[in-house]
């Protein structure tokens, strides 16, 4: 597996409100996660970093992905002073089987680039911290040799024309020239920026798997 990341911070802000993590477990599973704090700037950065930090701690302690997310949500809901809201986008790939499990909590769609097209993967839950009753709907797909997974934050889709965001992004991904995941993440973000509609932090995480 190879991974690449490309980020753009919202104009006028010093730091991005998006955070990400790559965690390799002893079981041969790699967990990729993106978090997007509400708003932008330092406050959003602190929110998303807290969510990612808790997720890594819970997973490393041996909790399941579902349990970790529920505990994070509870901790955000029970904040005594200021409520914290953040999206969570999690994809766990088993490198032995190629099975990828998604948990999308208020997050943007992801895109799987296959040999003959691009598949869009949606989630419908509210962001973490909004409600004590968090609905989790895991979704599984199988990735094959040469497949590429594109995970993006809301700012990427928000930079594209309203009503056409997902189709445009599918077309852009489908037409990307071959390259490393890092190169493809950078090229995709450059093409999205060319539309001129970016008003938020943008992050693209690309993961590719190949047989040894």
JSON list of C-alpha atoms in Angstrom, two decimals, residues 64-211:
[
{"chain": "A", "resi": 64, "resn": "UNK", "atom": "CA", "xyz": [-13.11, -1.73, 17.77]},
{"chain": "A", "resi": 65, "resn": "UNK", "atom": "CA", "xyz": [-13.60, 1.07, 15.26]},
{"chain": "A", "resi": 66, "resn": "UNK", "atom": "CA", "xyz": [-17.31, 1.34, 16.11]},
{"chain": "A", "resi": 67, "resn": "UNK", "atom": "CA", "xyz": [-16.66, 1.49, 19.86]},
{"chain": "A", "resi": 68, "resn": "UNK", "atom": "CA", "xyz": [-13.91, 4.07, 19.40]},
{"chain": "A", "resi": 69, "resn": "UNK", "atom": "CA", "xyz": [-16.18, 6.35, 17.37]},
{"chain": "A", "resi": 70, "resn": "UNK", "atom": "CA", "xyz": [-19.04, 6.03, 19.87]},
{"chain": "A", "resi": 71, "resn": "UNK", "atom": "CA", "xyz": [-16.73, 6.92, 22.75]},
{"chain": "A", "resi": 72, "resn": "UNK", "atom": "CA", "xyz": [-15.37, 9.92, 20.85]},
{"chain": "A", "resi": 73, "resn": "UNK", "atom": "CA", "xyz": [-18.90, 11.09, 20.11]},
{"chain": "A", "resi": 74, "resn": "UNK", "atom": "CA", "xyz": [-19.88, 10.75, 23.78]},
{"chain": "A", "resi": 75, "resn": "UNK", "atom": "CA", "xyz": [-16.83, 12.72, 24.91]},
{"chain": "A", "resi": 76, "resn": "UNK", "atom": "CA", "xyz": [-17.70, 15.55, 22.50]},
{"chain": "A", "resi": 77, "resn": "UNK", "atom": "CA", "xyz": [-21.39, 15.62, 23.48]},
{"chain": "A", "resi": 78, "resn": "UNK", "atom": "CA", "xyz": [-20.50, 15.77, 27.19]},
{"chain": "A", "resi": 79, "resn": "UNK", "atom": "CA", "xyz": [-18.09, 18.72, 26.89]},
{"chain": "A", "resi": 80, "resn": "UNK", "atom": "CA", "xyz": [-18.94, 20.93, 29.91]},
{"chain": "A", "resi": 81, "resn": "UNK", "atom": "CA", "xyz": [-18.35, 24.32, 28.29]},
{"chain": "A", "resi": 82, "resn": "UNK", "atom": "CA", "xyz": [-18.06, 24.52, 24.52]},
{"chain": "A", "resi": 83, "resn": "UNK", "atom": "CA", "xyz": [-19.63, 21.91, 22.26]},
{"chain": "A", "resi": 84, "resn": "UNK", "atom": "CA", "xyz": [-17.24, 20.45, 19.70]},
{"chain": "A", "resi": 85, "resn": "UNK", "atom": "CA", "xyz": [-18.39, 19.16, 16.32]},
{"chain": "A", "resi": 86, "resn": "UNK", "atom": "CA", "xyz": [-16.27, 17.31, 13.79]},
{"chain": "A", "resi": 87, "resn": "UNK", "atom": "CA", "xyz": [-16.75, 15.00, 10.85]},
{"chain": "A", "resi": 88, "resn": "UNK", "atom": "CA", "xyz": [-14.96, 11.64, 10.91]},
{"chain": "A", "resi": 89, "resn": "UNK", "atom": "CA", "xyz": [-14.12, 9.67, 7.78]},
{"chain": "A", "resi": 90, "resn": "UNK", "atom": "CA", "xyz": [-12.56, 6.28, 8.46]},
{"chain": "A", "resi": 91, "resn": "UNK", "atom": "CA", "xyz": [-11.45, 3.56, 6.03]},
{"chain": "A", "resi": 92, "resn": "UNK", "atom": "CA", "xyz": [-9.78, 0.35, 7.22]},
{"chain": "A", "resi": 93, "resn": "UNK", "atom": "CA", "xyz": [-8.11, -1.86, 4.59]},
{"chain": "A", "resi": 94, "resn": "UNK", "atom": "CA", "xyz": [-7.21, -5.48, 5.32]},
{"chain": "A", "resi": 95, "resn": "UNK", "atom": "CA", "xyz": [-4.06, -5.99, 3.26]},
{"chain": "A", "resi": 96, "resn": "UNK", "atom": "CA", "xyz": [-4.52, -9.79, 3.25]},
{"chain": "A", "resi": 97, "resn": "UNK", "atom": "CA", "xyz": [-8.04, -9.80, 1.79]},
{"chain": "A", "resi": 98, "resn": "UNK", "atom": "CA", "xyz": [-8.36, -6.36, 0.17]},
{"chain": "A", "resi": 99, "resn": "UNK", "atom": "CA", "xyz": [-11.61, -5.73, 2.06]},
{"chain": "A", "resi": 100, "resn": "UNK", "atom": "CA", "xyz": [-12.06, -2.06, 2.98]},
{"chain": "A", "resi": 101, "resn": "UNK", "atom": "CA", "xyz": [-14.57, -1.02, 5.65]},
{"chain": "A", "resi": 102, "resn": "UNK", "atom": "CA", "xyz": [-15.87, 2.55, 5.79]},
{"chain": "A", "resi": 103, "resn": "UNK", "atom": "CA", "xyz": [-17.37, 4.47, 8.69]},
{"chain": "A", "resi": 104, "resn": "UNK", "atom": "CA", "xyz": [-18.45, 7.93, 7.56]},
{"chain": "A", "resi": 105, "resn": "UNK", "atom": "CA", "xyz": [-19.64, 10.33, 10.27]},
{"chain": "A", "resi": 106, "resn": "UNK", "atom": "CA", "xyz": [-20.90, 13.52, 8.61]},
{"chain": "A", "resi": 107, "resn": "UNK", "atom": "CA", "xyz": [-18.08, 13.27, 6.08]},
{"chain": "A", "resi": 108, "resn": "UNK", "atom": "CA", "xyz": [-17.86, 13.86, 2.34]},
{"chain": "A", "resi": 109, "resn": "UNK", "atom": "CA", "xyz": [-18.15, 11.10, -0.23]},
{"chain": "A", "resi": 110, "resn": "UNK", "atom": "CA", "xyz": [-15.09, 8.98, -1.05]},
{"chain": "A", "resi": 111, "resn": "UNK", "atom": "CA", "xyz": [-14.14, 7.73, -4.50]},
{"chain": "A", "resi": 112, "resn": "UNK", "atom": "CA", "xyz": [-12.72, 4.36, -5.57]},
{"chain": "A", "resi": 113, "resn": "UNK", "atom": "CA", "xyz": [-10.84, 4.39, -8.87]},
{"chain": "A", "resi": 114, "resn": "UNK", "atom": "CA", "xyz": [-10.97, 0.96, -10.52]},
{"chain": "A", "resi": 115, "resn": "UNK", "atom": "CA", "xyz": [-9.79, -0.34, -13.86]},
{"chain": "A", "resi": 116, "resn": "UNK", "atom": "CA", "xyz": [-13.05, 0.53, -15.62]},
{"chain": "A", "resi": 117, "resn": "UNK", "atom": "CA", "xyz": [-14.45, 3.52, -13.75]},
{"chain": "A", "resi": 118, "resn": "UNK", "atom": "CA", "xyz": [-14.84, 5.46, -10.50]},
{"chain": "A", "resi": 119, "resn": "UNK", "atom": "CA", "xyz": [-17.27, 4.44, -7.74]},
{"chain": "A", "resi": 120, "resn": "UNK", "atom": "CA", "xyz": [-18.72, 6.96, -5.27]},
{"chain": "A", "resi": 121, "resn": "UNK", "atom": "CA", "xyz": [-19.07, 5.94, -1.61]},
{"chain": "A", "resi": 122, "resn": "UNK", "atom": "CA", "xyz": [-21.50, 7.91, 0.59]},
{"chain": "A", "resi": 123, "resn": "UNK", "atom": "CA", "xyz": [-22.26, 8.19, 4.27]},
{"chain": "A", "resi": 124, "resn": "UNK", "atom": "CA", "xyz": [-25.34, 9.71, 5.89]},
{"chain": "A", "resi": 125, "resn": "UNK", "atom": "CA", "xyz": [-24.58, 10.14, 9.62]},
{"chain": "A", "resi": 126, "resn": "UNK", "atom": "CA", "xyz": [-24.44, 13.51, 11.38]},
{"chain": "A", "resi": 127, "resn": "UNK", "atom": "CA", "xyz": [-21.04, 14.86, 12.51]},
{"chain": "A", "resi": 128, "resn": "UNK", "atom": "CA", "xyz": [-19.68, 13.70, 15.86]},
{"chain": "A", "resi": 129, "resn": "UNK", "atom": "CA", "xyz": [-20.80, 15.78, 18.82]},
{"chain": "A", "resi": 130, "resn": "UNK", "atom": "CA", "xyz": [-24.21, 16.72, 17.40]},
{"chain": "A", "resi": 131, "resn": "UNK", "atom": "CA", "xyz": [-26.24, 14.01, 19.10]},
{"chain": "A", "resi": 132, "resn": "UNK", "atom": "CA", "xyz": [-25.73, 11.40, 21.79]},
{"chain": "A", "resi": 133, "resn": "UNK", "atom": "CA", "xyz": [-27.42, 8.85, 19.53]},
{"chain": "A", "resi": 134, "resn": "UNK", "atom": "CA", "xyz": [-24.88, 8.23, 16.80]},
{"chain": "A", "resi": 135, "resn": "UNK", "atom": "CA", "xyz": [-25.99, 6.13, 13.83]},
{"chain": "A", "resi": 136, "resn": "UNK", "atom": "CA", "xyz": [-23.22, 3.92, 12.45]},
{"chain": "A", "resi": 137, "resn": "UNK", "atom": "CA", "xyz": [-23.69, 2.19, 9.11]},
{"chain": "A", "resi": 138, "resn": "UNK", "atom": "CA", "xyz": [-20.46, 0.38, 8.12]},
{"chain": "A", "resi": 139, "resn": "UNK", "atom": "CA", "xyz": [-19.98, -0.14, 4.39]},
{"chain": "A", "resi": 140, "resn": "UNK", "atom": "CA", "xyz": [-17.60, -2.71, 2.91]},
{"chain": "A", "resi": 141, "resn": "UNK", "atom": "CA", "xyz": [-16.04, -3.05, -0.51]},
{"chain": "A", "resi": 142, "resn": "UNK", "atom": "CA", "xyz": [-13.20, -5.15, -1.89]},
{"chain": "A", "resi": 143, "resn": "UNK", "atom": "CA", "xyz": [-10.20, -3.41, -3.38]},
{"chain": "A", "resi": 144, "resn": "UNK", "atom": "CA", "xyz": [-8.11, -5.14, -6.02]},
{"chain": "A", "resi": 145, "resn": "UNK", "atom": "CA", "xyz": [-4.60, -4.83, -7.39]},
{"chain": "A", "resi": 146, "resn": "UNK", "atom": "CA", "xyz": [-4.07, -1.30, -8.69]},
{"chain": "A", "resi": 147, "resn": "UNK", "atom": "CA", "xyz": [-7.23, 0.24, -7.16]},
{"chain": "A", "resi": 148, "resn": "UNK", "atom": "CA", "xyz": [-6.96, 3.76, -5.73]},
{"chain": "A", "resi": 149, "resn": "UNK", "atom": "CA", "xyz": [-9.08, 5.19, -2.93]},
{"chain": "A", "resi": 150, "resn": "UNK", "atom": "CA", "xyz": [-9.60, 8.97, -2.77]},
{"chain": "A", "resi": 151, "resn": "UNK", "atom": "CA", "xyz": [-10.79, 10.40, 0.57]},
{"chain": "A", "resi": 152, "resn": "UNK", "atom": "CA", "xyz": [-11.61, 14.13, 0.65]},
{"chain": "A", "resi": 153, "resn": "UNK", "atom": "CA", "xyz": [-12.93, 16.69, 3.10]},
{"chain": "A", "resi": 154, "resn": "UNK", "atom": "CA", "xyz": [-16.04, 18.81, 2.46]},
{"chain": "A", "resi": 155, "resn": "UNK", "atom": "CA", "xyz": [-13.98, 21.75, 1.22]},
{"chain": "A", "resi": 156, "resn": "UNK", "atom": "CA", "xyz": [-12.94, 19.83, -1.89]},
{"chain": "A", "resi": 157, "resn": "UNK", "atom": "CA", "xyz": [-16.51, 19.19, -3.03]},
{"chain": "A", "resi": 158, "resn": "UNK", "atom": "CA", "xyz": [-17.50, 22.69, -1.89]},
{"chain": "A", "resi": 159, "resn": "UNK", "atom": "CA", "xyz": [-15.03, 24.21, -4.36]},
{"chain": "A", "resi": 160, "resn": "UNK", "atom": "CA", "xyz": [-16.92, 22.71, -7.32]},
{"chain": "A", "resi": 161, "resn": "UNK", "atom": "CA", "xyz": [-20.16, 23.91, -8.99]},
{"chain": "A", "resi": 162, "resn": "UNK", "atom": "CA", "xyz": [-23.24, 23.21, -6.86]},
{"chain": "A", "resi": 163, "resn": "UNK", "atom": "CA", "xyz": [-25.20, 20.17, -7.96]},
{"chain": "A", "resi": 164, "resn": "UNK", "atom": "CA", "xyz": [-22.35, 18.80, -10.05]},
{"chain": "A", "resi": 165, "resn": "UNK", "atom": "CA", "xyz": [-19.70, 18.31, -7.38]},
{"chain": "A", "resi": 166, "resn": "UNK", "atom": "CA", "xyz": [-19.56, 14.54, -7.25]},
{"chain": "A", "resi": 167, "resn": "UNK", "atom": "CA", "xyz": [-19.81, 13.98, -10.99]},
{"chain": "A", "resi": 168, "resn": "UNK", "atom": "CA", "xyz": [-17.07, 16.53, -11.68]},
{"chain": "A", "resi": 169, "resn": "UNK", "atom": "CA", "xyz": [-14.81, 14.96, -9.06]},
{"chain": "A", "resi": 170, "resn": "UNK", "atom": "CA", "xyz": [-15.47, 11.49, -10.49]},
{"chain": "A", "resi": 171, "resn": "UNK", "atom": "CA", "xyz": [-14.50, 12.77, -13.95]},
{"chain": "A", "resi": 172, "resn": "UNK", "atom": "CA", "xyz": [-11.36, 14.47, -12.63]},
{"chain": "A", "resi": 173, "resn": "UNK", "atom": "CA", "xyz": [-10.28, 11.32, -10.79]},
{"chain": "A", "resi": 174, "resn": "UNK", "atom": "CA", "xyz": [-11.07, 9.12, -13.77]},
{"chain": "A", "resi": 175, "resn": "UNK", "atom": "CA", "xyz": [-8.91, 11.26, -16.05]},
{"chain": "A", "resi": 176, "resn": "UNK", "atom": "CA", "xyz": [-5.92, 11.62, -13.74]},
{"chain": "A", "resi": 177, "resn": "UNK", "atom": "CA", "xyz": [-2.67, 10.47, -15.37]},
{"chain": "A", "resi": 178, "resn": "UNK", "atom": "CA", "xyz": [-0.80, 7.60, -13.76]},
{"chain": "A", "resi": 179, "resn": "UNK", "atom": "CA", "xyz": [1.48, 8.49, -10.89]},
{"chain": "A", "resi": 180, "resn": "UNK", "atom": "CA", "xyz": [2.17, 7.86, -7.24]},
{"chain": "A", "resi": 181, "resn": "UNK", "atom": "CA", "xyz": [-0.67, 8.47, -4.76]},
{"chain": "A", "resi": 182, "resn": "UNK", "atom": "CA", "xyz": [1.13, 11.62, -3.59]},
{"chain": "A", "resi": 183, "resn": "UNK", "atom": "CA", "xyz": [1.36, 12.95, -7.16]},
{"chain": "A", "resi": 184, "resn": "UNK", "atom": "CA", "xyz": [-2.28, 12.13, -7.86]},
{"chain": "A", "resi": 185, "resn": "UNK", "atom": "CA", "xyz": [-3.44, 13.84, -4.65]},
{"chain": "A", "resi": 186, "resn": "UNK", "atom": "CA", "xyz": [-1.53, 16.99, -5.60]},
{"chain": "A", "resi": 187, "resn": "UNK", "atom": "CA", "xyz": [-2.76, 17.00, -9.20]},
{"chain": "A", "resi": 188, "resn": "UNK", "atom": "CA", "xyz": [-6.38, 16.48, -8.16]},
{"chain": "A", "resi": 189, "resn": "UNK", "atom": "CA", "xyz": [-6.24, 19.35, -5.67]},
{"chain": "A", "resi": 190, "resn": "UNK", "atom": "CA", "xyz": [-4.66, 21.62, -8.30]},
{"chain": "A", "resi": 191, "resn": "UNK", "atom": "CA", "xyz": [-7.50, 20.81, -10.72]},
{"chain": "A", "resi": 192, "resn": "UNK", "atom": "CA", "xyz": [-10.14, 21.45, -8.06]},
{"chain": "A", "resi": 193, "resn": "UNK", "atom": "CA", "xyz": [-8.53, 24.79, -7.18]},
{"chain": "A", "resi": 194, "resn": "UNK", "atom": "CA", "xyz": [-8.70, 25.78, -10.85]},
{"chain": "A", "resi": 195, "resn": "UNK", "atom": "CA", "xyz": [-12.49, 25.99, -10.50]},
{"chain": "A", "resi": 196, "resn": "UNK", "atom": "CA", "xyz": [-11.93, 28.97, -8.19]},
{"chain": "A", "resi": 197, "resn": "UNK", "atom": "CA", "xyz": [-14.69, 28.15, -5.70]},
{"chain": "A", "resi": 198, "resn": "UNK", "atom": "CA", "xyz": [-12.62, 27.16, -2.69]},
{"chain": "A", "resi": 199, "resn": "UNK", "atom": "CA", "xyz": [-13.83, 28.83, 0.54]},
{"chain": "A", "resi": 200, "resn": "UNK", "atom": "CA", "xyz": [-12.72, 26.20, 3.04]},
{"chain": "A", "resi": 201, "resn": "UNK", "atom": "CA", "xyz": [-9.79, 24.00, 4.00]},
{"chain": "A", "resi": 202, "resn": "UNK", "atom": "CA", "xyz": [-9.24, 21.21, 1.49]},
{"chain": "A", "resi": 203, "resn": "UNK", "atom": "CA", "xyz": [-7.57, 17.84, 2.01]},
{"chain": "A", "resi": 204, "resn": "UNK", "atom": "CA", "xyz": [-7.14, 14.90, -0.39]},
{"chain": "A", "resi": 205, "resn": "UNK", "atom": "CA", "xyz": [-5.88, 11.54, 0.88]},
{"chain": "A", "resi": 206, "resn": "UNK", "atom": "CA", "xyz": [-5.07, 8.91, -1.78]},
{"chain": "A", "resi": 207, "resn": "UNK", "atom": "CA", "xyz": [-4.35, 5.26, -1.03]},
{"chain": "A", "resi": 208, "resn": "UNK", "atom": "CA", "xyz": [-3.39, 2.62, -3.58]},
{"chain": "A", "resi": 209, "resn": "UNK", "atom": "CA", "xyz": [-2.90, -1.13, -3.09]},
{"chain": "A", "resi": 210, "resn": "UNK", "atom": "CA", "xyz": [-0.88, -3.54, -5.22]},
{"chain": "A", "resi": 211, "resn": "UNK", "atom": "CA", "xyz": [-0.08, -7.24, -5.03]}
]
